[in-house]
PDB file of C-alpha atoms in Angstrom:
ATOM      1  CA  MET A  33     -15.313   3.236   4.344  1.00  0.00           C
ATOM      2  CA  GLU A  34     -16.693   1.819   1.087  1.00  0.00           C
ATOM      3  CA  VAL A  35     -14.402   2.569  -1.856  1.00  0.00           C
ATOM      4  CA  ASN A  36     -14.640   1.778  -5.553  1.00  0.00           C
ATOM      5  CA  PRO A  37     -12.721  -1.512  -6.129  1.00  0.00           C
ATOM      6  CA  GLN A  38     -10.667   0.029  -8.934  1.00  0.00           C
ATOM      7  CA  PHE A  39      -9.532   2.840  -6.627  1.00  0.00           C
ATOM      8  CA  LYS A  40      -8.462   0.257  -4.028  1.00  0.00           C
ATOM      9  CA  LYS A  41      -6.581  -1.851  -6.548  1.00  0.00           C
ATOM     10  CA  GLY A  42      -4.626   1.166  -7.738  1.00  0.00           C
ATOM     11  CA  VAL A  43      -3.610   2.417  -4.300  1.00  0.00           C
ATOM     12  CA  LEU A  44      -3.012  -0.859  -2.435  1.00  0.00           C
ATOM     13  CA  GLU A  45       0.635  -1.073  -3.503  1.00  0.00           C
ATOM     14  CA  LEU A  46       1.294   2.443  -2.196  1.00  0.00           C
ATOM     15  CA  CYS A  47      -0.417   1.670   1.119  1.00  0.00           C
ATOM     16  CA  CYS A  48       1.551  -1.560   1.611  1.00  0.00           C
ATOM     17  CA  LEU A  49       4.894   0.056   0.837  1.00  0.00           C
ATOM     18  CA  PHE A  50       4.146   2.998   3.117  1.00  0.00           C
ATOM     19  CA  LEU A  51       3.215   0.784   6.061  1.00  0.00           C
ATOM     20  CA  ILE A  52       6.187  -1.543   5.539  1.00  0.00           C
ATOM     21  CA  GLN A  53       8.483   1.496   5.493  1.00  0.00           C
ATOM     22  CA  LYS A  54       7.201   2.467   8.944  1.00  0.00           C
ATOM     23  CA  LYS A  55       7.634  -1.056  10.363  1.00  0.00           C
ATOM     24  CA  ASP A  56       8.409  -4.513   8.993  1.00  0.00           C
ATOM     25  CA  CYS A  57       5.117  -6.432   8.782  1.00  0.00           C
ATOM     26  CA  TYR A  58       3.759  -9.882   8.033  1.00  0.00           C
ATOM     27  CA  GLY A  59       0.845 -10.265   5.631  1.00  0.00           C
ATOM     28  CA  TYR A  60      -2.049 -10.617   8.067  1.00  0.00           C
ATOM     29  CA  GLU A  61      -0.774  -7.702  10.150  1.00  0.00           C
ATOM     30  CA  LEU A  62      -0.474  -5.569   7.025  1.00  0.00           C
ATOM     31  CA  ALA A  63      -4.010  -6.460   5.904  1.00  0.00           C
ATOM     32  CA  ASN A  64      -5.333  -5.394   9.315  1.00  0.00           C
ATOM     33  CA  GLN A  65      -3.458  -2.090   9.196  1.00  0.00           C
ATOM     34  CA  VAL A  66      -4.695  -1.255   5.687  1.00  0.00           C
ATOM     35  CA  SER A  67      -8.238  -2.268   6.692  1.00  0.00           C
ATOM     36  CA  LYS A  68      -8.278   0.438   9.354  1.00  0.00           C
ATOM     37  CA  TYR A  69      -8.456   2.948   6.489  1.00  0.00           C
ATOM     38  CA  ILE A  70      -9.666   1.024   3.439  1.00  0.00           C
ATOM     39  CA  GLU A  71     -11.881  -2.052   3.502  1.00  0.00           C
ATOM     40  CA  VAL A  72      -9.745  -4.751   1.902  1.00  0.00           C
ATOM     41  CA  ALA A  73      -9.823  -8.539   1.975  1.00  0.00           C
ATOM     42  CA  GLU A  74      -6.731 -10.171   3.462  1.00  0.00           C
ATOM     43  CA  GLY A  75      -6.350 -12.217   0.266  1.00  0.00           C
ATOM     44  CA  ALA A  76      -5.958  -9.046  -1.810  1.00  0.00           C
ATOM     45  CA  ILE A  77      -2.722  -8.155   0.005  1.00  0.00           C
ATOM     46  CA  TYR A  78      -0.723 -11.294  -0.834  1.00  0.00           C
ATOM     47  CA  PRO A  79      -0.565 -10.888  -4.629  1.00  0.00           C
ATOM     48  CA  VAL A  80       0.650  -7.312  -4.085  1.00  0.00           C
ATOM     49  CA  LEU A  81       3.310  -8.516  -1.638  1.00  0.00           C
ATOM     50  CA  ARG A  82       4.497 -11.263  -4.028  1.00  0.00           C
ATOM     51  CA  ARG A  83       4.864  -8.684  -6.798  1.00  0.00           C
ATOM     52  CA  LEU A  84       6.741  -6.257  -4.526  1.00  0.00           C
ATOM     53  CA  VAL A  85       9.213  -9.013  -3.615  1.00  0.00           C
ATOM     54  CA  LYS A  86       9.547 -10.154  -7.242  1.00  0.00           C
ATOM     55  CA  GLU A  87      10.310  -6.583  -8.334  1.00  0.00           C
ATOM     56  CA  GLU A  88      12.803  -6.269  -5.437  1.00  0.00           C
ATOM     57  CA  TYR A  89      10.965  -3.437  -3.689  1.00  0.00           C
ATOM     58  CA  CYS A  90      10.679  -5.636  -0.596  1.00  0.00           C
ATOM     59  CA  SER A  91      12.592  -8.541   0.857  1.00  0.00           C
ATOM     60  CA  THR A  92      11.371 -11.146   3.334  1.00  0.00           C
ATOM     61  CA  TYR A  93      12.610 -12.934   6.418  1.00  0.00           C
ATOM     62  CA  LEU A  94      11.044 -15.503   8.741  1.00  0.00           C
ATOM     63  CA  VAL A  95      10.384 -15.017  12.448  1.00  0.00           C
ATOM     64  CA  GLU A  96       9.396 -17.868  14.754  1.00  0.00           C
ATOM     65  CA  SER A  97       5.922 -17.501  16.219  1.00  0.00           C
ATOM     66  CA  ASN A  98       4.568 -18.770  19.530  1.00  0.00           C
ATOM     67  CA  GLU A  99       1.146 -19.079  17.867  1.00  0.00           C
ATOM     68  CA  GLY A 100       1.786 -21.455  14.964  1.00  0.00           C
ATOM     69  CA  PRO A 101       4.157 -21.481  12.008  1.00  0.00           C
ATOM     70  CA  SER A 102       6.889 -18.920  11.396  1.00  0.00           C
ATOM     71  CA  ARG A 103       5.740 -15.595  10.020  1.00  0.00           C
ATOM     72  CA  LYS A 104       7.110 -14.095   6.834  1.00  0.00           C
ATOM     73  CA  TYR A 105       7.966 -10.460   7.427  1.00  0.00           C
ATOM     74  CA  TYR A 106       8.324  -7.920   4.639  1.00  0.00           C
ATOM     75  CA  GLN A 107      10.841  -5.112   4.726  1.00  0.00           C
ATOM     76  CA  LEU A 108      11.547  -2.312   2.294  1.00  0.00           C
ATOM     77  CA  THR A 109      14.698  -2.459   0.184  1.00  0.00           C
ATOM     78  CA  VAL A 110      16.642   0.602  -0.963  1.00  0.00           C
ATOM     79  CA  LYS A 111      15.019   0.161  -4.378  1.00  0.00           C
ATOM     80  CA  GLY A 112      11.631   0.009  -2.628  1.00  0.00           C
ATOM     81  CA  GLU A 113      12.356   3.199  -0.700  1.00  0.00           C
ATOM     82  CA  ILE A 114      13.109   5.043  -3.944  1.00  0.00           C
ATOM     83  CA  TYR A 115      10.006   3.586  -5.593  1.00  0.00           C
ATOM     84  CA  LEU A 116       7.825   4.537  -2.609  1.00  0.00           C
ATOM     85  CA  ASN A 117       9.020   8.145  -2.761  1.00  0.00           C
ATOM     86  CA  GLU A 118       8.184   8.224  -6.492  1.00  0.00           C
ATOM     87  CA  LEU A 119       4.717   6.782  -5.825  1.00  0.00           C
ATOM     88  CA  ILE A 120       4.018   9.311  -3.074  1.00  0.00           C
ATOM     89  CA  SER A 121       5.010  12.166  -5.371  1.00  0.00           C
ATOM     90  CA  GLU A 122       2.885  10.791  -8.218  1.00  0.00           C
ATOM     91  CA  TRP A 123      -0.052  10.224  -5.840  1.00  0.00           C
ATOM     92  CA  ASN A 124       0.131  13.770  -4.480  1.00  0.00           C
ATOM     93  CA  ASN A 125       0.297  15.255  -7.988  1.00  0.00           C
ATOM     94  CA  PHE A 126      -2.583  13.057  -9.139  1.00  0.00           C
ATOM     95  CA  THR A 127      -4.888  13.791  -6.199  1.00  0.00           C
ATOM     96  CA  ASP A 128      -4.087  17.512  -6.349  1.00  0.00           C
ATOM     97  CA  SER A 129      -4.992  17.564 -10.049  1.00  0.00           C
ATOM     98  CA  VAL A 130      -8.238  15.651  -9.543  1.00  0.00           C
ATOM     99  CA  SER A 131      -9.204  17.903  -6.615  1.00  0.00           C
ATOM    100  CA  LYS A 132      -8.492  20.976  -8.710  1.00  0.00           C
ATOM    101  CA  LEU A 133     -10.618  19.624 -11.558  1.00  0.00           C
ATOM    102  CA  LEU A 134     -13.532  18.824  -9.235  1.00  0.00           C
ATOM    103  CA  THR A 135     -13.325  22.202  -7.516  1.00  0.00           C
ATOM    104  CA  GLU A 136     -13.238  24.118 -10.818  1.00  0.00           C
ATOM    105  CA  GLU A 137     -16.141  22.111 -12.223  1.00  0.00           C
ATOM    106  CA  GLU A 138     -18.237  22.738  -9.108  1.00  0.00           C
ATOM    107  CA  ALA A 139     -17.510  26.493  -9.318  1.00  0.00           C
ATOM    108  CA  GLU A 140     -18.502  26.586 -12.995  1.00  0.00           C
ATOM    109  CA  ASN A 141     -21.789  24.805 -12.278  1.00  0.00           C
ATOM    110  CA  GLU A 142     -22.890  27.230  -9.570  1.00  0.00           C
TER     111      GLU A 142
END
């Protein structure tokens, strides 16, 4: 699905945190999971992940791989869990408000 790049940039953090909450992931795996729903370049995920670790919303650990170098897995911290819940609430409020606006405008223009 083609999406405005600014929309993607704003929601990528939420998507990453949500998927990591469900299951610890490494970067490439996370990019593939997000790409099932939103077209996103793998390289766009890594700056988000670095920021999430820097802000202590995620932590990392290494796992040996049979297919090359060790993989860095990301897992949600308690702080990240709290932040994710805040983001989900904000997202739901935001999308509800935008949907309401669009619906009311369409009704007025009929």
